[in-house]
GROMACS .gro file of C-alpha atoms in nm:
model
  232
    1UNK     CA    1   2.285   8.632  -4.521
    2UNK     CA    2   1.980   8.410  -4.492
    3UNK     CA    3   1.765   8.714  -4.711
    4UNK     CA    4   2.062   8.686  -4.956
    5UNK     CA    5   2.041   8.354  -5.023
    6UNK     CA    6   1.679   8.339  -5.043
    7UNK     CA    7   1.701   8.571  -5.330
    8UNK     CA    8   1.982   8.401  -5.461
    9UNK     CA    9   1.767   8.094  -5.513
   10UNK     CA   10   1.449   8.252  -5.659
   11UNK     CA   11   1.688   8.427  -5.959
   12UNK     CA   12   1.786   8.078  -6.006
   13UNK     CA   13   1.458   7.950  -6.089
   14UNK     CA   14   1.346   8.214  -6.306
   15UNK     CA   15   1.694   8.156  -6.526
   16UNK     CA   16   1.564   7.795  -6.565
   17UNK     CA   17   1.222   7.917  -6.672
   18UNK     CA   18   1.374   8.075  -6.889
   19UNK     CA   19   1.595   7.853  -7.058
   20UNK     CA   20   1.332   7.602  -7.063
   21UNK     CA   21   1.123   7.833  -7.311
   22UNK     CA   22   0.819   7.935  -7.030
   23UNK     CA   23   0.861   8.276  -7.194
   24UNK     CA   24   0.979   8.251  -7.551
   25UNK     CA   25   0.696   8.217  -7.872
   26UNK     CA   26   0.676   7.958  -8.125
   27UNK     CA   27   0.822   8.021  -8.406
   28UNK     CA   28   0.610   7.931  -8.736
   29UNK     CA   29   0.608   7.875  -9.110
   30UNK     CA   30   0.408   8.125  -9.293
   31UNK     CA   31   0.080   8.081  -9.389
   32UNK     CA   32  -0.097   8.126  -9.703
   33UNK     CA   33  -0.243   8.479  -9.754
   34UNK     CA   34  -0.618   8.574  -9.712
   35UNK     CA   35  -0.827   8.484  -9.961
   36UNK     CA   36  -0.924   8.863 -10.000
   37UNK     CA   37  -0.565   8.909 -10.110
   38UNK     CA   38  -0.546   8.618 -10.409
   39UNK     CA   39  -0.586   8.766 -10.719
   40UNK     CA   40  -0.925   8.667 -10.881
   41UNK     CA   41  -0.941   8.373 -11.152
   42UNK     CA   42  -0.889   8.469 -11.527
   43UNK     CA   43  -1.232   8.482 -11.646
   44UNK     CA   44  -1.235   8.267 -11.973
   45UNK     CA   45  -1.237   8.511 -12.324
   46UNK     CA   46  -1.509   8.469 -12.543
   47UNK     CA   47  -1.367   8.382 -12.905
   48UNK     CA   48  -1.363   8.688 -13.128
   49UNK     CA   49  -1.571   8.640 -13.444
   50UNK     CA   50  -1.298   8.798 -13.728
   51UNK     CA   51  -1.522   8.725 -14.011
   52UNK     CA   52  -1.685   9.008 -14.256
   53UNK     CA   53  -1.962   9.117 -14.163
   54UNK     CA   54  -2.262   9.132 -14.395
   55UNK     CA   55  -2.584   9.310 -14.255
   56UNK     CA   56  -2.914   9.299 -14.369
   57UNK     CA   57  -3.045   9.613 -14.314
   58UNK     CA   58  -3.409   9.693 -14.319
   59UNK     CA   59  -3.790   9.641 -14.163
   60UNK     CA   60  -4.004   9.360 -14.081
   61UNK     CA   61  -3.905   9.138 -14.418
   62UNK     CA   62  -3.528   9.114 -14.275
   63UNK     CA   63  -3.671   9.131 -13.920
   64UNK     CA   64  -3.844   8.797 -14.015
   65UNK     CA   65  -4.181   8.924 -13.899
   66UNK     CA   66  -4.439   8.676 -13.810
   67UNK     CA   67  -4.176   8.367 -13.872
   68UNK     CA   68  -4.035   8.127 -13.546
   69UNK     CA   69  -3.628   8.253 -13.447
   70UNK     CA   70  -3.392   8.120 -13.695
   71UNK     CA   71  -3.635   8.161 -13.974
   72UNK     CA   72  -3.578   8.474 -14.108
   73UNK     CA   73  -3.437   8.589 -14.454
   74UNK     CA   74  -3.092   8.648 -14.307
   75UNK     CA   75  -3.106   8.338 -14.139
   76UNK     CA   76  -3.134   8.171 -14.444
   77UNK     CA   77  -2.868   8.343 -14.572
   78UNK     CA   78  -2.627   8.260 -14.319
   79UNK     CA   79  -2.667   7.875 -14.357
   80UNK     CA   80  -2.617   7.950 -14.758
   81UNK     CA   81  -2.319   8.089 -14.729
   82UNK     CA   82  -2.192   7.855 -14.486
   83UNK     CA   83  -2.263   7.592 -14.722
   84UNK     CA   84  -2.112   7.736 -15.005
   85UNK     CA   85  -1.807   7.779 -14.778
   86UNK     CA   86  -1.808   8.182 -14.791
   87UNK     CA   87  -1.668   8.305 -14.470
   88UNK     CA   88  -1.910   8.584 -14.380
   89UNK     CA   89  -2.124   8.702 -14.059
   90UNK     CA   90  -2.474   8.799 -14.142
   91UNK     CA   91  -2.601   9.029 -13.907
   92UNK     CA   92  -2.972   9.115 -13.925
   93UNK     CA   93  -3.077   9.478 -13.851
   94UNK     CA   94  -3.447   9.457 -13.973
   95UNK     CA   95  -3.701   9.667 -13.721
   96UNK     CA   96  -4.043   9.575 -13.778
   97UNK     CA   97  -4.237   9.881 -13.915
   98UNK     CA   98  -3.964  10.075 -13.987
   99UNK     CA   99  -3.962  10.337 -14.268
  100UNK     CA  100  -3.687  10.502 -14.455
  101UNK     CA  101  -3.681  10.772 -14.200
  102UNK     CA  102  -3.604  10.527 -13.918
  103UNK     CA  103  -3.350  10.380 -14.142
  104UNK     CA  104  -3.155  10.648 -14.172
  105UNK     CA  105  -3.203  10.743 -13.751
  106UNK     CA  106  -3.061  10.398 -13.751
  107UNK     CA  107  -2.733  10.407 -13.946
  108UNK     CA  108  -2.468  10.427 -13.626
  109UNK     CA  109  -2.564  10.108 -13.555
  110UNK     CA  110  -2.515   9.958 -13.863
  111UNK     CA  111  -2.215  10.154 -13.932
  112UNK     CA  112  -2.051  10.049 -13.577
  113UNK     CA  113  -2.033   9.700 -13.713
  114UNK     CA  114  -1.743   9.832 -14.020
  115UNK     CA  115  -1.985   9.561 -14.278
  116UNK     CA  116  -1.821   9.490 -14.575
  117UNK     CA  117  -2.202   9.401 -14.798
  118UNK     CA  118  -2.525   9.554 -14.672
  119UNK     CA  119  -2.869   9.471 -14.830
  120UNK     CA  120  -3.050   9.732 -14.783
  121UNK     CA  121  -3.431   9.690 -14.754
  122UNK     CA  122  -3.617   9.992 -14.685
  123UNK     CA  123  -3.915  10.163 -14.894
  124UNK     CA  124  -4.217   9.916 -14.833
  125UNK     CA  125  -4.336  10.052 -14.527
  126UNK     CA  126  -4.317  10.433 -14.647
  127UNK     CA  127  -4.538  10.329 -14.982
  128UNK     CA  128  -4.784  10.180 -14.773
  129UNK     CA  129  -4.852  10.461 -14.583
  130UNK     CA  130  -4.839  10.645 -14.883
  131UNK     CA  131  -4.573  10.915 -14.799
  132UNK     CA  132  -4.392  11.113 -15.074
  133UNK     CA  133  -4.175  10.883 -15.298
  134UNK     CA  134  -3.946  11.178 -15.285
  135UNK     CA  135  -3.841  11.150 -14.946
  136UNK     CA  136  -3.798  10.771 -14.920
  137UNK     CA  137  -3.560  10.837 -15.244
  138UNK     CA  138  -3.384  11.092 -15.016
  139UNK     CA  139  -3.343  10.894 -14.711
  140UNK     CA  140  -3.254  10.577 -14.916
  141UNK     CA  141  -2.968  10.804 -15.111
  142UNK     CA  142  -2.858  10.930 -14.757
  143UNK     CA  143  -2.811  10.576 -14.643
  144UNK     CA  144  -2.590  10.467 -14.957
  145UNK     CA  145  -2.369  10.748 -14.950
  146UNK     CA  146  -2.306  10.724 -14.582
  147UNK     CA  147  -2.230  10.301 -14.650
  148UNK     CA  148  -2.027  10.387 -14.902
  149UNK     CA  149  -1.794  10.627 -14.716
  150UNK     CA  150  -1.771  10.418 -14.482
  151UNK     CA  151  -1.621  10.154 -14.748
  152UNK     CA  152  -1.935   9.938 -14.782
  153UNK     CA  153  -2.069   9.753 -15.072
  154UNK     CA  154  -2.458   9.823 -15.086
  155UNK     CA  155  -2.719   9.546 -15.277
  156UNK     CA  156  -3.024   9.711 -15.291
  157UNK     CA  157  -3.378   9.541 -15.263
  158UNK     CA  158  -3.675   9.709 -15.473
  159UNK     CA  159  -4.031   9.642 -15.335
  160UNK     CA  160  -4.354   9.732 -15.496
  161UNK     CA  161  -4.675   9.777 -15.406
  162UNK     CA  162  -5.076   9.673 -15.417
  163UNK     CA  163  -5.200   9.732 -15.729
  164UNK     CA  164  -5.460   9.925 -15.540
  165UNK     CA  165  -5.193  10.218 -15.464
  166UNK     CA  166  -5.259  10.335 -15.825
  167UNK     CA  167  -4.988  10.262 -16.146
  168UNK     CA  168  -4.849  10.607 -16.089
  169UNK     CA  169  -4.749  10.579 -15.788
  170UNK     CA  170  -4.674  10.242 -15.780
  171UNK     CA  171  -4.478  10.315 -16.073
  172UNK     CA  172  -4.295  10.608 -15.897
  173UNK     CA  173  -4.204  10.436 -15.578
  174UNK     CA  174  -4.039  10.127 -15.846
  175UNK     CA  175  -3.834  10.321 -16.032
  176UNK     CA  176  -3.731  10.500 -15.702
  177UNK     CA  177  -3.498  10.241 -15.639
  178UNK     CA  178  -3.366  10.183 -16.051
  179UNK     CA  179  -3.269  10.560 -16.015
  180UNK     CA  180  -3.048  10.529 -15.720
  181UNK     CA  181  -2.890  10.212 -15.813
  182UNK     CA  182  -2.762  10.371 -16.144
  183UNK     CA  183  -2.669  10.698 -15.968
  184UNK     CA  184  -2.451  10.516 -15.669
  185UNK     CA  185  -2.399  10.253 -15.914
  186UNK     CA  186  -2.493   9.984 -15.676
  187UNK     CA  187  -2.649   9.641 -15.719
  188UNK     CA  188  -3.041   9.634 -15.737
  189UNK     CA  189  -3.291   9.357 -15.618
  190UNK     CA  190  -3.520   9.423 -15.911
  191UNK     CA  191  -3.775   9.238 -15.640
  192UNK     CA  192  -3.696   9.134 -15.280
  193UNK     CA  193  -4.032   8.903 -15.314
  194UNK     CA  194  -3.955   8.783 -15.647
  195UNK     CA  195  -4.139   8.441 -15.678
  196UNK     CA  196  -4.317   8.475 -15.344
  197UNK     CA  197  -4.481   8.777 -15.324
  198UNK     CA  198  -4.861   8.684 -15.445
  199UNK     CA  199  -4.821   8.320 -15.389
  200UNK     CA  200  -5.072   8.250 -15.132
  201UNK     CA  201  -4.862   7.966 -14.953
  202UNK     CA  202  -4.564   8.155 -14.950
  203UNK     CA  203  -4.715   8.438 -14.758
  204UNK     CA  204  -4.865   8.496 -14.471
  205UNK     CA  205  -5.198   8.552 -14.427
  206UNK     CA  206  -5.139   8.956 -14.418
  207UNK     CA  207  -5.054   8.904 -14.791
  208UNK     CA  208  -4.736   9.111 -14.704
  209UNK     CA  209  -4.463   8.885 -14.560
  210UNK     CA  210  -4.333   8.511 -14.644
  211UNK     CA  211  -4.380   8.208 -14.489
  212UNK     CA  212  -4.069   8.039 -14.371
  213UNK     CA  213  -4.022   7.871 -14.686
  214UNK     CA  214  -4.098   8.204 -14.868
  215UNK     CA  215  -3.809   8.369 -14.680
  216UNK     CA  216  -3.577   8.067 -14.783
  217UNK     CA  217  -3.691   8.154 -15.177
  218UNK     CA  218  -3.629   8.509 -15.051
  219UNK     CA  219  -3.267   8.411 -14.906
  220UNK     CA  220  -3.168   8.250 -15.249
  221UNK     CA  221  -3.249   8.545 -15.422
  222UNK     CA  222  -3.055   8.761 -15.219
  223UNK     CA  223  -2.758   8.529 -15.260
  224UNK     CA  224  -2.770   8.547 -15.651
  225UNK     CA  225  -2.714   8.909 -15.620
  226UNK     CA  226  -2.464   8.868 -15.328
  227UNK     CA  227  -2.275   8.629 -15.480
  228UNK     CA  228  -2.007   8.850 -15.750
  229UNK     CA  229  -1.944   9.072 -15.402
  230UNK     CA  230  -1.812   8.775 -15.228
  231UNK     CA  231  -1.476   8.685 -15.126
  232UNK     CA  232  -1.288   8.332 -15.005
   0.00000   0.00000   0.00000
């Protein structure tokens, strides 16, 4: 009886543990989730530019060779049409160097971009190596019809020469560019250097490319040729 009753009391006291919670958890609000598990921030978009594109296709003229960033041709260009309130993006594709050949290696780029105007600058570098006028006139006619399929309007820019490349050469490689103008019946820049080319302070001293203010001179006429292509 006396075992009994010893047993008796220790159930007891383990029922009273019990009930006072010695054995039960704590029951808690959830937390929030790992950070692992949040989803990341929205990185912020970058606006889209929606307007045309214009690109100024070409070699180291466009390219703005020998002239500080922002002082190139196209450059120019930009800030005129801004001005004039014409809603375009002038892209500039000039590659220092670059012949007729590269030009046309170089079209996907250009053609990526879906431009609505390119001026297309190309010829100087093949005459002054003195490669056959022939297949700059190729290239260049390559170039146009591919712009043209692809729904572009083309300006083209003539160049010349040193007198010292001979008048019937020089005279070849001009009318190069009057021939494929009338045949793709596309605008011609009778002279990309008009008023600047042979004016010693609006060239550099390589006699070849303008000074900053040159390519501004250079910019205008561009625009005046631009200009009946444009839209508002």
């Amino acid at each position: 009886m006396a075992v009994s009753l010893k047993w008796m009391l220790l159930a007891a006291l383990v029922v009273a543990c019990c009930a006072c919670g010695g054995g039960r958890s704590e029951s808690r609000a959830p937390g929030p989730p790992p950070a692992a598990s949040l989803p990341a921030p929205a990185e912020p978009r970058a606006e889209t530019d929606l307007r045309p594109v214009i690109v100024a296709f070409g070699d180291s003229i466009s390219a703005g060779f020998g002239l500080d960033p922002g002082k190139s041709f196209p450059d120019d260009l930009q800030r005129m049409l801004d001005a004039k309130g014409y809603r375009y993006r002038v892209v500039n594709l000039g590659v220092s160097g670059d012949t007729t050949t590269d030009g046309l290696e170089r079209m996907p780029s250009v053609l990526a971009l879906n431009p609505k105007i390119v001026i297309l600058e190309f010829g100087g570098n093949d005459g002054l190596r003195g490669q056959p006028v022939a297949g700059a006139k190729t290239n260049l006619a390559q170039m146009i019809e591919a712009l043209q399929k692809a729904g572009a309007e083309v300006v083209l820019a003539g160049m010349t020469l040193p007198r010292n490349y001979g008048p019937e050469y020089i005279h070849s490689f001009e009318q190069m560019y009057v021939e494929l103008a009338d045949q793709y019946h596309v605008a011609r820049i009778p002279f990309l250097l008009d008023q600047v080319g042979g004016i010693s302070y609006l060239m550099q001293p390589d006699g070849l490319h303008p000074t900053a203010h040159g390519a501004e001179i250079v910019a205008g006429t561009v625009m005046k040729f631009l200009t009946p292509l444009l839209k508002r």
